[in-house]
Structure formats: structure tokens, C-alpha cells
XYZ file of N, CA and C in Angstrom:
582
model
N 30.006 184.448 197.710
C 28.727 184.072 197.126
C 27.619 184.851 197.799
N 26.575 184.707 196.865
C 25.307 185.810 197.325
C 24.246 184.953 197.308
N 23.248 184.967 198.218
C 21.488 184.787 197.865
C 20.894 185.810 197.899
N 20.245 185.596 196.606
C 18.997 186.777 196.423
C 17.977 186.358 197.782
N 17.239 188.053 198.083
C 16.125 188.003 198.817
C 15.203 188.329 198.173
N 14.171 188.167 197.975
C 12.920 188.769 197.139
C 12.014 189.672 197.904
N 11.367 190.377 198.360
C 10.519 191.035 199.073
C 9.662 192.033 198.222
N 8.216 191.718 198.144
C 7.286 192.274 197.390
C 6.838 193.314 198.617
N 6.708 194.998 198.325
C 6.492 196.003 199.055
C 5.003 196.844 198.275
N 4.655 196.140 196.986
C 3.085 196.711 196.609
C 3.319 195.959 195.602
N 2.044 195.973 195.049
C 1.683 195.020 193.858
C 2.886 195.897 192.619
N 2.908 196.770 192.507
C 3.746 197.623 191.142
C 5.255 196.927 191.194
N 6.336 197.128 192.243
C 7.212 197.112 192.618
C 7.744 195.900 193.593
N 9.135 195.736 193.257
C 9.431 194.403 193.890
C 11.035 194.616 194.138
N 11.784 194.371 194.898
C 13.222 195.197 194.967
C 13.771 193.892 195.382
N 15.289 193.534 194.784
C 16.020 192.080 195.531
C 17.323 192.825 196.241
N 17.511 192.125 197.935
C 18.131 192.304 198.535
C 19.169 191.585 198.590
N 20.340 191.610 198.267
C 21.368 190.311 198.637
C 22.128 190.519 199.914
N 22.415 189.148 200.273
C 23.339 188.728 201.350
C 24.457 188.087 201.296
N 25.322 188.277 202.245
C 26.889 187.255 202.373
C 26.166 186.148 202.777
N 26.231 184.963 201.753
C 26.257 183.589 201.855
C 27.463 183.448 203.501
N 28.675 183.820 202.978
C 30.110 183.333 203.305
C 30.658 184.501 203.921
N 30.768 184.644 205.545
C 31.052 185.441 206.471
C 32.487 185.478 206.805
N 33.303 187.041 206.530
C 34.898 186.557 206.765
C 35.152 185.957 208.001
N 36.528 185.841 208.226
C 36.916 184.885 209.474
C 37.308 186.073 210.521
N 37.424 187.826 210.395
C 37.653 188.972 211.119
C 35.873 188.916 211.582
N 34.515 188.860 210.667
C 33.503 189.333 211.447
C 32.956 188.640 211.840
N 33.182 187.206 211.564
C 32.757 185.783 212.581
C 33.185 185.986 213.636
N 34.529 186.108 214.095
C 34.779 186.385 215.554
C 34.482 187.348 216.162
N 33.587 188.730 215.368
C 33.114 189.852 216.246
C 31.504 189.410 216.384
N 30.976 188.747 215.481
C 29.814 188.280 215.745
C 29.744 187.357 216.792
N 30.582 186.265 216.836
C 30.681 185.294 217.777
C 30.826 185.513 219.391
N 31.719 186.748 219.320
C 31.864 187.543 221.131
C 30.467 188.200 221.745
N 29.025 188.562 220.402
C 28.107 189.310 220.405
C 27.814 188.480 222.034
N 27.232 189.344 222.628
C 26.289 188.969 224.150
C 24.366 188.707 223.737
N 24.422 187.757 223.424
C 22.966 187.809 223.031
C 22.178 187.530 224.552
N 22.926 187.373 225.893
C 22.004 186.860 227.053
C 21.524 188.353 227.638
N 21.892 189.500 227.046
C 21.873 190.492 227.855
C 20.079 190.744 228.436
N 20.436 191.647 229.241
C 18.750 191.927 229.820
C 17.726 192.519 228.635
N 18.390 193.136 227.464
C 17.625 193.208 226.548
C 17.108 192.317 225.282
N 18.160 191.340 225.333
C 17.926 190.688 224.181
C 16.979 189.767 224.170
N 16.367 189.560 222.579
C 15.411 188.662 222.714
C 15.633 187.124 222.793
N 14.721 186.413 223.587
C 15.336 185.169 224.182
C 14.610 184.282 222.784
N 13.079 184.738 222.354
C 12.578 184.023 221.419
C 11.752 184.992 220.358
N 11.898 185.198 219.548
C 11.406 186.278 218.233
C 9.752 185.608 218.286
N 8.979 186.331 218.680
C 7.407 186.559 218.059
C 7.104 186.872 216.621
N 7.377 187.797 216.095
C 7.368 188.202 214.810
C 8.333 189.390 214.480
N 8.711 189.544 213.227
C 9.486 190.707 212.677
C 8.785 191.229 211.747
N 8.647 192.620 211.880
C 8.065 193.287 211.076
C 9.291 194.181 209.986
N 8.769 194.723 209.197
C 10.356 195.411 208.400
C 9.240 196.110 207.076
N 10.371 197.886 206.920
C 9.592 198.369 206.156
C 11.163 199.270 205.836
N 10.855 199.489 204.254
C 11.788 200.177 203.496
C 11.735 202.057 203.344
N 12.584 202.428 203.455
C 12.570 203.964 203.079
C 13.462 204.371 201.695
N 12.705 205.229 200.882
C 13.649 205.479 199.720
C 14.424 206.251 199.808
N 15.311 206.603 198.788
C 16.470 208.142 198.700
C 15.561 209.375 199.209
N 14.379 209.498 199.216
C 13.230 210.723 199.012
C 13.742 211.271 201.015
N 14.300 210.023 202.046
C 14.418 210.438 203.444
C 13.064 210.780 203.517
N 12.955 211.989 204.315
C 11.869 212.644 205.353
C 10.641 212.964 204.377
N 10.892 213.264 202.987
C 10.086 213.339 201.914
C 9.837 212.546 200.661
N 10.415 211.391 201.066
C 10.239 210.467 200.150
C 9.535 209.204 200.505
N 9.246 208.231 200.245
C 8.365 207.179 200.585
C 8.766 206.130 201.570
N 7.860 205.624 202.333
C 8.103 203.931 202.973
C 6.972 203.155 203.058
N 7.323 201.763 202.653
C 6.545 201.129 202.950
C 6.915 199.704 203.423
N 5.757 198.468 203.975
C 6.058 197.583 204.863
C 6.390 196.338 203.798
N 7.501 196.015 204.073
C 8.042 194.713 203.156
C 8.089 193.193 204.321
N 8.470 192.131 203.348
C 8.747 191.233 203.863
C 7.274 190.077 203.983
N 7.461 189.140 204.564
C 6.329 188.464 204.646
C 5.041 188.876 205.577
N 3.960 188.851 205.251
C 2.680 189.102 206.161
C 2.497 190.665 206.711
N 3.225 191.400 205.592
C 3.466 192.348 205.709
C 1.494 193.061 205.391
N 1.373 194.400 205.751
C 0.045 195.220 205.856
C 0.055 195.858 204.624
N -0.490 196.876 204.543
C -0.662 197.746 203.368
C -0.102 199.052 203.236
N 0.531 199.424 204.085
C 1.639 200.702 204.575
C 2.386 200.832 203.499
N 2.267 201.989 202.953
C 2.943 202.664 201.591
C 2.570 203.914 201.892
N 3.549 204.605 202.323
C 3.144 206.310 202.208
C 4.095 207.102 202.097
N 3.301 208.134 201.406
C 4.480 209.370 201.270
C 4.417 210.481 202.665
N 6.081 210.354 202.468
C 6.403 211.266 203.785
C 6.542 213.120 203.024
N 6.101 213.526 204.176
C 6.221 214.807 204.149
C 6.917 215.640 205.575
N 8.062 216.794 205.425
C 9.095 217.124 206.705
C 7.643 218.190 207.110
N 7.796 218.288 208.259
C 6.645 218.967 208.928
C 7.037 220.074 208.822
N 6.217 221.331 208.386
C 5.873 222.441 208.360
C 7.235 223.181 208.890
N 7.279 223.146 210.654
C 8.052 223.899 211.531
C 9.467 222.773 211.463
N 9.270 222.306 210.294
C 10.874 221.514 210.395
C 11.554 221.705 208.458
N 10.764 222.073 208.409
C 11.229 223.209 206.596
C 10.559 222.732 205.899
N 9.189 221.935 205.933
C 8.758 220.946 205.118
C 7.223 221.741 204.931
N 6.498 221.208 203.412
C 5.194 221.776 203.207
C 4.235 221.263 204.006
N 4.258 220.288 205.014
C 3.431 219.604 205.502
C 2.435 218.872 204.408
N 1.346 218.201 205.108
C 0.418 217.548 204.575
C 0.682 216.004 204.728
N 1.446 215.443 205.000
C 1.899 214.289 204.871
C 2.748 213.519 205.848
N 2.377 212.570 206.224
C 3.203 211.940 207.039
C 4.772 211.969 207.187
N 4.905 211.935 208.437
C 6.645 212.316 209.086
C 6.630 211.124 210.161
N 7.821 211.145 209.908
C 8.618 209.637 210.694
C 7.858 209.553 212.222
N 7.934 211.001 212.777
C 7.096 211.091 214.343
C 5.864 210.867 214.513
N 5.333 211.214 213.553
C 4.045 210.440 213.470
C 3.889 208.700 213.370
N 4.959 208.279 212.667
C 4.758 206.703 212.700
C 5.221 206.368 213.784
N 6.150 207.378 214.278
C 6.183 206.487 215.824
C 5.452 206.545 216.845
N 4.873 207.809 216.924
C 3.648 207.767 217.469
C 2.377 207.228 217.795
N 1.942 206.443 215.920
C 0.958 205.846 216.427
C 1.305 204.248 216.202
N 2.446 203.734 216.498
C 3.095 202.367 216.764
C 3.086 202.362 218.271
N 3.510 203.611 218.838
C 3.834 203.420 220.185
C 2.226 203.589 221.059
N 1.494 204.748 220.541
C 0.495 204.658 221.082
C -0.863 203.465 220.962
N -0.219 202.660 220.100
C -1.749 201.290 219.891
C -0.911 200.393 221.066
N 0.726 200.298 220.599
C 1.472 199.026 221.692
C 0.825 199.751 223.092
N 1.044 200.699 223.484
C 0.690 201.370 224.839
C -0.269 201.073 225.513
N -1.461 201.289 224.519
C -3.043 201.011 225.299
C -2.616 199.163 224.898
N -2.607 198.624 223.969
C -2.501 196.859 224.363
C -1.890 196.976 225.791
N -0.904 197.439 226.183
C -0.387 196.898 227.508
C -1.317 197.396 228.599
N -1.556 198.526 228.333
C -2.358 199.201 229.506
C -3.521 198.305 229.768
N -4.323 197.800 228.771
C -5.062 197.125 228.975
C -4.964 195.186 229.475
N -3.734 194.768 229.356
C -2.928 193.663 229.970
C -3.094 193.721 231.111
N -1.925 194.928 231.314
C -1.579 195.019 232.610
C -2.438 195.216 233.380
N -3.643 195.899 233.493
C -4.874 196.335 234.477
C -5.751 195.663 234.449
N -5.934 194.452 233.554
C -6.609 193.064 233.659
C -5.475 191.961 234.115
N -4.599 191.717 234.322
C -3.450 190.980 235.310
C -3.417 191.366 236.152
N -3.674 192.591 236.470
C -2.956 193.329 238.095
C -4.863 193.382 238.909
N -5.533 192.936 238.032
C -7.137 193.027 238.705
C -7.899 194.219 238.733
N -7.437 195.329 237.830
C -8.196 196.508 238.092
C -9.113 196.379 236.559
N -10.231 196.756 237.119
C -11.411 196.476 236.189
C -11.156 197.779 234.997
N -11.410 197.574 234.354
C -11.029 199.313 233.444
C -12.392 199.121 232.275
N -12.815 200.129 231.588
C -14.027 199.734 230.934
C -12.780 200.498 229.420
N -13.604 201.389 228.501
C -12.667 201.857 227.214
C -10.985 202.538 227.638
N -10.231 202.290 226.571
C -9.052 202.992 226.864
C -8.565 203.939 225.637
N -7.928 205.191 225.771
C -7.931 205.681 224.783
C -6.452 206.309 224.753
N -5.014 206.130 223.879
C -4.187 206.769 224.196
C -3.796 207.824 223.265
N -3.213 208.837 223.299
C -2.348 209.580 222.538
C -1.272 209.991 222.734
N -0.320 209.984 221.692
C 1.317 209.960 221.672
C 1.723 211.188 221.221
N 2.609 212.122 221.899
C 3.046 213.202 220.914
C 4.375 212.691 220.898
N 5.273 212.469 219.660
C 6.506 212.452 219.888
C 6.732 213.872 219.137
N 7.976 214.600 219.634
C 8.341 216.243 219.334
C 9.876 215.638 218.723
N 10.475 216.552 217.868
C 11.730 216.151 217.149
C 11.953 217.795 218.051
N 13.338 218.221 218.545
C 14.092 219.196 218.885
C 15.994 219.127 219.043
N 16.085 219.978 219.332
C 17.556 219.957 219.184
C 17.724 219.819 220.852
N 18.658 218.927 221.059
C 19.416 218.569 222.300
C 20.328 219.073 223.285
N 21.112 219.460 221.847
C 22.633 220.994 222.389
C 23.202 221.422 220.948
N 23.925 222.097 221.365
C 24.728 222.673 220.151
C 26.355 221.962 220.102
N 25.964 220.438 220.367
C 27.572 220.046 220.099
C 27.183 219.542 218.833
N 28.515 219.257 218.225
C 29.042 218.538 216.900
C 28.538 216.990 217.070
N 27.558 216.617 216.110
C 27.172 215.530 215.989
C 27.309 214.641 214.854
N 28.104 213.596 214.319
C 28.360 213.197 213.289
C 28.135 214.512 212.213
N 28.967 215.209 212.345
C 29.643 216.558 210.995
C 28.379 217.325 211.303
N 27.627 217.360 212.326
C 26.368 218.396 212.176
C 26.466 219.210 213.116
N 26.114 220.324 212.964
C 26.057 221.485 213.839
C 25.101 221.692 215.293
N 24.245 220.635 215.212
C 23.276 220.152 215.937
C 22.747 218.508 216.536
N 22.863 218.818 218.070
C 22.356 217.402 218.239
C 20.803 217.340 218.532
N 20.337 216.422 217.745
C 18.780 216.539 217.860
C 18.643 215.371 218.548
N 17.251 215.022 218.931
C 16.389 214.285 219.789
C 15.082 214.009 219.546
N 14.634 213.247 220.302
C 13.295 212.295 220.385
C 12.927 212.910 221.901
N 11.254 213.199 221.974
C 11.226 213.385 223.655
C 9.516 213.064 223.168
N 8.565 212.418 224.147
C 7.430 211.534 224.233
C 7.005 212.094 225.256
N 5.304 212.119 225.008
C 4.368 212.354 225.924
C 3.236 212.076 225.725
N 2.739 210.825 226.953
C 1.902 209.947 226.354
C 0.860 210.105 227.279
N -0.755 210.125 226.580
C -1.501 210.401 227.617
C -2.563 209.456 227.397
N -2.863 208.266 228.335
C -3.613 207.678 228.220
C -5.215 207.720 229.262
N -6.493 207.783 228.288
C -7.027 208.291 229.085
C -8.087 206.637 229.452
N -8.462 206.128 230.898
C -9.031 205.313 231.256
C -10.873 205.468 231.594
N -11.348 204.654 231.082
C -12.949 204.957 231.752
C -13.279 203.830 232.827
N -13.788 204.037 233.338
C -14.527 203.489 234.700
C -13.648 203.076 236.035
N -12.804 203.914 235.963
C -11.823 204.391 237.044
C -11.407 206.072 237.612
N -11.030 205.950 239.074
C -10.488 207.463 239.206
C -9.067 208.042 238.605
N -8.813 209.214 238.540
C -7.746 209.653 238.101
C -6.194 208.960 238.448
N -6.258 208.743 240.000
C -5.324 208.084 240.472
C -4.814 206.383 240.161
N -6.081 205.912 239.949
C -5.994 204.674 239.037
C -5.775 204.282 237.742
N -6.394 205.522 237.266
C -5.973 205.348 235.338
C -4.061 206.051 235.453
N -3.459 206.719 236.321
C -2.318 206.615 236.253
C -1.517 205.414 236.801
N -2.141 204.745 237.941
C -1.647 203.513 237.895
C -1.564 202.523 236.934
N -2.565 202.441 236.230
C -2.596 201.685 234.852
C -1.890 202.025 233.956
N -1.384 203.320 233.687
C -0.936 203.933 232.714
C 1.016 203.429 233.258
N 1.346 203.725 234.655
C 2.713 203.282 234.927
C 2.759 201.911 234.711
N 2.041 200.836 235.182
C 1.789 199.663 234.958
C 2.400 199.420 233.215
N 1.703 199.906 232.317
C 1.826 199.828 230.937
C 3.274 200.096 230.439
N 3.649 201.273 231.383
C 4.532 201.823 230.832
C 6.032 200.678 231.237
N 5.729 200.091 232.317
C 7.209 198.999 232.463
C 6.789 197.901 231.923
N 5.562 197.836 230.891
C 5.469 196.466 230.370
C 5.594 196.545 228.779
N 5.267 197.772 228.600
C 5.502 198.197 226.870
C 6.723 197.843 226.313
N 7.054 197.396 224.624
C 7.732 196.955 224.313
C 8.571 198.509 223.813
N 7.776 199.262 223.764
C 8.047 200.755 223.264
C 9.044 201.636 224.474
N 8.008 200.999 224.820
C 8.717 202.122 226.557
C 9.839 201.410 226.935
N 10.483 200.149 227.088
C 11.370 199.570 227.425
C 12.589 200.300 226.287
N 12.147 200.111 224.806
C 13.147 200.525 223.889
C 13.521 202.170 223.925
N 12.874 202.894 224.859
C 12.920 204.539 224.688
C 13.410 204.670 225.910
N 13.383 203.708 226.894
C 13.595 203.736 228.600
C 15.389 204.115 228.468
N 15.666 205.444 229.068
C 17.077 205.861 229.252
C 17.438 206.229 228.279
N 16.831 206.550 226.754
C 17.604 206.759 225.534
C 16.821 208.014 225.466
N 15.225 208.464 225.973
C 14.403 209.548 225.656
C 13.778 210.167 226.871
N 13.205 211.629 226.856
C 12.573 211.494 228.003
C 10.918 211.220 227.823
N 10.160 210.535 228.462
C 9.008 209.697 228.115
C 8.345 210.595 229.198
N 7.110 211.451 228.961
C 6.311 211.497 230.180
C 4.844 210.652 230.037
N 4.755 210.126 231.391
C 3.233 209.346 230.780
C 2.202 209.928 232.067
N 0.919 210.198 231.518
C -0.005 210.745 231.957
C -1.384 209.830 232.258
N -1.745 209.212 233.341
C -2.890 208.841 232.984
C -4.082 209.488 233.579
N -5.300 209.473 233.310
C -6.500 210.297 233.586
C -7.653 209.427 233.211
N -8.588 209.534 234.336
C -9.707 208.942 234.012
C -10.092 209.605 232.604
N -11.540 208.840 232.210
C -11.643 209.260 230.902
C -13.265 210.109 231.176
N -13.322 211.392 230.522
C -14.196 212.370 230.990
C -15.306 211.709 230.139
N -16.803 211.642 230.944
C -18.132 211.142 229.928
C -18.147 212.265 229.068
């Protein structure tokens, strides 16, 4: 048996998702061994966010579904130096500026918890797509990668302090925890120039 899901993704369009009502008795017991206490897992869900991608991949559309969802509908475009016409948003860019708003929220947490006074904060994210090595990667000739460099700049502090704030952020980010050992992350902080 199935339940429909409904999820409205723009006023035009509306797509139904179904699910296994009735879970076999082989993936109940692989679900059931799951380790949900691990150091990563979540102990209590805040919110879930969720957004769809079409057949189009790197040049085709996504947008944010589900309940309390935003207004995010855009067309993707493969960047220029990756075979693409540019003009248009690419996946690195959305991670970019997801990771760079979570970033400054923490930066700014953390350096009001830890007592350092900070006045504006301003971050920017480059995430770079490159190739990794030349081994065989699921049937591909290439292993590619994710690599981050984040520069957050602090005002009404010295240089040495807006990088303290900036490491501070970086072991409290929900971003940086999920990229921690899987990417290489450099984070930069710098006072912020008048």
C-alpha cells in the first residue's frame, strides 16, 4: 500500500510523492540496527527544509517544496569554465550562500557567548567544483570535489580577533560540522576595513 504526499513547489505546479505504507521484514531489520545515537545524529529536528531538482540536473530547475517552504524556484545554469553558458545559477552557488548566511549567524552567536563585542559582520563563501584524481569513480573517468573558502570579515575588532570569531563559528556551524573531514574548508577572518 501507498500514501500520497502532496507538496505544492509554485503556484503553477504541484507533483505527488508516494511512500511504502508497509516496510519489508529484510529492510525493517536494516533500519532497525540504524545507530541513530551517533555523535552526528540529530537528537531533536528544529526544522526540515527540502527542495526538488528536475531531469534539466546542472541546467535544469529547483525549487523549495514542502511546508513553510520560501520562494526559491530557479533556473540552473553549468558555469562557463565547467561547459555551461553561464548566466544562471549553479548548485555552488547555492551552497555558498546557505553556508555563508549559516556562518555569519554563528559567528555572530558565538562572539556574543564567548563575550567579544563585534559591531557588523560580513561573510563570503567561495565554494570551487575541481577534480580530485584521476581514479575511476562510479564509471567516471574523474573524481571530482567540493573545496571552501570562507572569509568572514568583522568590524570593531583587530585582525587577530575577527579570526578568533571566525574559528569560534567555524566549530559551531551546522555547515562546517557537515563539510568537517569530507572537504577542505579554509576560514579566514579579518577585521572589517572602514
Amino acid at each position: 500500500k501507498c500514501t500520497k504526499h502532496t507538496f505544492r513547489h509554485s503556484p503553477s505546479r504541484s507533483f505527488v510523492m508516494l511512500s511504502a505504507r508497509r516496510i519489508s521484514a529484510p529492510v525493517r531489520a536494516v533500519l532497525g540496527r540504524r545507530q541513530f545515537s551517533s555523535p552526528g545524529a540529530l537528537k531533536k529536528i528544529i526544522f526540515t527544509s527540502a527542495a526538488e531538482a528536475d531531469g534539466g540536473a546542472r541546467e535544469g530547475n529547483v525549487w523549495a517544496i514542502g511546508e513553510h517552504h520560501g520562494n526559491l524556484n530557479l533556473k540552473l545554469e553549468k558555469h562557463p569554465k565547467h561547459g555551461g553558458k553561464g548566466g544562471g545559477t549553479n548548485p555552488e552557488e547555492l551552497l555558498a550562500a546557505g553556508y555563508s548566511a549559516c556562518f555569519n549567524a554563528a559567528l555572530r552567536l558565538c562572539s556574543e557567548k564567548n563575550g567579544i563585542k563585534i559591531g557588523n559582520s560580513h561573510v563570503i563563501c567561495e565554494v570551487s567544483l575541481g577534480v580530485v584524481s584521476d581514479e575511476v569513480t562510479a564509471g567516471m573517468p574523474n573524481r571530482v570535489g567540493l573545496a571552501v573558502k570562507m572569509l568572514a570579515e568583522v568590524e570593531g575588532v583587530d585582525d587577530a580577533t575577527a579570526q578568533k570569531c571566525a574559528e569560534l563559528a567555524h566549530q559551531f556551524c551546522p555547515y562546517s560540522q557537515a563539510t568537517r573531514g569530507n572537504i577542505p574548508v579554509e576560514i579566514v577572518g579579518r577585521a572589517m576595513s572602514k
